[in-house]
XYZ file of C-alpha atoms in Angstrom:
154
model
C -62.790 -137.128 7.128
C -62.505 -135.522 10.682
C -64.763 -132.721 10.817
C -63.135 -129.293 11.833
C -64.330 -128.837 15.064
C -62.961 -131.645 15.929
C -59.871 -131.038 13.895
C -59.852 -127.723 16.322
C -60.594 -129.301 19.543
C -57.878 -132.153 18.604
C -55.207 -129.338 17.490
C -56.073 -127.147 20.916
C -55.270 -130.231 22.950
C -52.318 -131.352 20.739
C -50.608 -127.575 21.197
C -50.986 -127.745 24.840
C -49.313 -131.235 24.897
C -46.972 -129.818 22.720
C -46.095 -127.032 25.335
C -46.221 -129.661 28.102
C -43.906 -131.861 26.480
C -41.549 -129.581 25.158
C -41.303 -127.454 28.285
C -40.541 -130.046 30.395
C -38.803 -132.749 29.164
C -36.918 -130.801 26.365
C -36.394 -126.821 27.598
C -35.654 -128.034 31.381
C -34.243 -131.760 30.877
C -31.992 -131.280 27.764
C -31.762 -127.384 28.742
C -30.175 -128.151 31.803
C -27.317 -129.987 30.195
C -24.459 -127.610 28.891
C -23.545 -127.332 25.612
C -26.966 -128.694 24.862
C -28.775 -127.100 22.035
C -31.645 -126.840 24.359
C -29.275 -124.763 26.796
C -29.926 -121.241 25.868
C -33.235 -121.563 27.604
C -32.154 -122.169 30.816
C -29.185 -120.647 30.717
C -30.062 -117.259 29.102
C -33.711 -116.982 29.339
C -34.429 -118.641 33.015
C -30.925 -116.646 33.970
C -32.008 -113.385 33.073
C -35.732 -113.594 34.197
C -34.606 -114.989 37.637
C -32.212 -111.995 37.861
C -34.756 -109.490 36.486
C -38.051 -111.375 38.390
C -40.149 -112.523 35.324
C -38.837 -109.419 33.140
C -37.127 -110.502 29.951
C -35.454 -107.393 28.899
C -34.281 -109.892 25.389
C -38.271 -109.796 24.311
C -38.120 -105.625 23.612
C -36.782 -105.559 20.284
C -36.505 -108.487 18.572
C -33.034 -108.752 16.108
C -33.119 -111.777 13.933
C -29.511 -111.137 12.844
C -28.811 -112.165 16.911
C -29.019 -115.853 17.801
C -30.098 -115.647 21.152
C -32.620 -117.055 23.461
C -36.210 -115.252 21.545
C -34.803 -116.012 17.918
C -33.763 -119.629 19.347
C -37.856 -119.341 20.179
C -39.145 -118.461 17.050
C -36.484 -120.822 15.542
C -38.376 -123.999 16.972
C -41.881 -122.264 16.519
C -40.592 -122.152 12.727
C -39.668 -126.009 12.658
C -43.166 -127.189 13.953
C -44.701 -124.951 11.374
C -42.693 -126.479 8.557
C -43.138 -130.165 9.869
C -46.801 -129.954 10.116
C -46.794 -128.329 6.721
C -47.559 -131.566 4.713
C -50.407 -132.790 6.534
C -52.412 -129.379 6.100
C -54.167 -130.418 2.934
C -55.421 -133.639 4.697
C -56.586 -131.862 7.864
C -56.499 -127.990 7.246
C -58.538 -127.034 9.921
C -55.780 -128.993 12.483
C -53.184 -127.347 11.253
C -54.517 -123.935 11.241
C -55.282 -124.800 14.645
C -51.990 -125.490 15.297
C -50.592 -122.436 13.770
C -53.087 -120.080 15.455
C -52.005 -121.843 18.615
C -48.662 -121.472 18.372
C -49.223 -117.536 17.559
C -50.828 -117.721 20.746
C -48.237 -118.947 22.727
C -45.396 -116.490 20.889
C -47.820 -113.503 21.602
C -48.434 -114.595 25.250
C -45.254 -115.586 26.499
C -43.751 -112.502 24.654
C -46.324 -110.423 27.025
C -45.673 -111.704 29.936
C -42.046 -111.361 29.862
C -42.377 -107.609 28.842
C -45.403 -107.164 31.432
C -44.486 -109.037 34.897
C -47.205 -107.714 36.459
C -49.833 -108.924 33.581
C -48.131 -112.289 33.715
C -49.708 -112.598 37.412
C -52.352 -111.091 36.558
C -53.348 -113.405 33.115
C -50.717 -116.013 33.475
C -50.378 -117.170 36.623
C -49.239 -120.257 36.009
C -46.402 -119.254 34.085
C -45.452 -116.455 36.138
C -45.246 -118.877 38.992
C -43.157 -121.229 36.667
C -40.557 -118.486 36.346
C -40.566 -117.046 40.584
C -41.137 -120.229 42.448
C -38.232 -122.791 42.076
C -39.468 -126.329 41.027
C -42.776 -125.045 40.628
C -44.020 -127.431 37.799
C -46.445 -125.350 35.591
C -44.852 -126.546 32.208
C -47.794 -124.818 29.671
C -47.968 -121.044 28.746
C -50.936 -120.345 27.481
C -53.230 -122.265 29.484
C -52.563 -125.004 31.919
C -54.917 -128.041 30.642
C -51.980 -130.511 30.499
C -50.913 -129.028 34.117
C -54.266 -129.837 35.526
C -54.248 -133.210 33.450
C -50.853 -134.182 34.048
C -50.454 -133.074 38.154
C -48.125 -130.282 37.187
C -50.179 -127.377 38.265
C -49.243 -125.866 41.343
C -50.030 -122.787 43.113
């Protein structure tokens, strides 16, 4: 058995992949595409923060009875919950890991698209992500796999 500070360690570094990946190879590849399931993020949410500089007006009350760009969000956030689900009584401490980071990530990126000036402040990276065109910077919460990965740029 994996002892949980590992498990934590490995499921810090696996949600920060996660972001990586996701970010850039699914929300701005596949995003870019129209009529791609993955559209709404660059379509609605890079749209309306490049018209509103960082500002995401869609983050101020969230509706769940409105498929939009932020329930889209918590839509995916939902599926990595469930499909890590069945591995949590083999390596509980990963999982919860997991889970805490993604919590992380909705809280953060939530912030920073109400807060503009807190998202330069606390998340530069992703602040730059969103006001400086091709800017790399594919993580949220912290950019490990930007550093890693060449990615991070100022």
């Amino acid at each position: 058995m994996i002892s949980a500070s590992l498990q934590l360690l490995l499921a810090i570094l696996y949600a920060n992949l996660g972001e990586w990946l996701m970010h850039k190879f699914i929300l701005h590849r596949l995003g870019k595409q129209p009529g791609s399931i993955w559209a709404y993020h660059w379509y609605e949410h890079h749209a309306i923060c490049a018209k509103h500089h960082m500002l995401d007006p869609g983050y101020r009350r969230l509706d769940l009875s409105t498929w939009n760009a932020q329930t889209k969000e918590l839509a995916v956030l939902a599926a990595i919950v469930m499909v890590h689900l069945p591995i949590l009584g083999y390596w509980p401490t990963f999982v919860m890991g997991l889970y805490g980071s993604l919590t992380l990530y909705y809280i953060l990126h939530r912030k920073a698209h109400l807060d503009p000036d807190w998202a330069k402040r606390h998340l530069p990276w992703h602040y730059q992500h969103h006001t400086q065109p091709d800017s790399g910077n594919w993580c949220v919460t912290w950019p490990g796999f930007d550093y890693l990965l060449g990615t991070r740029n100022q």
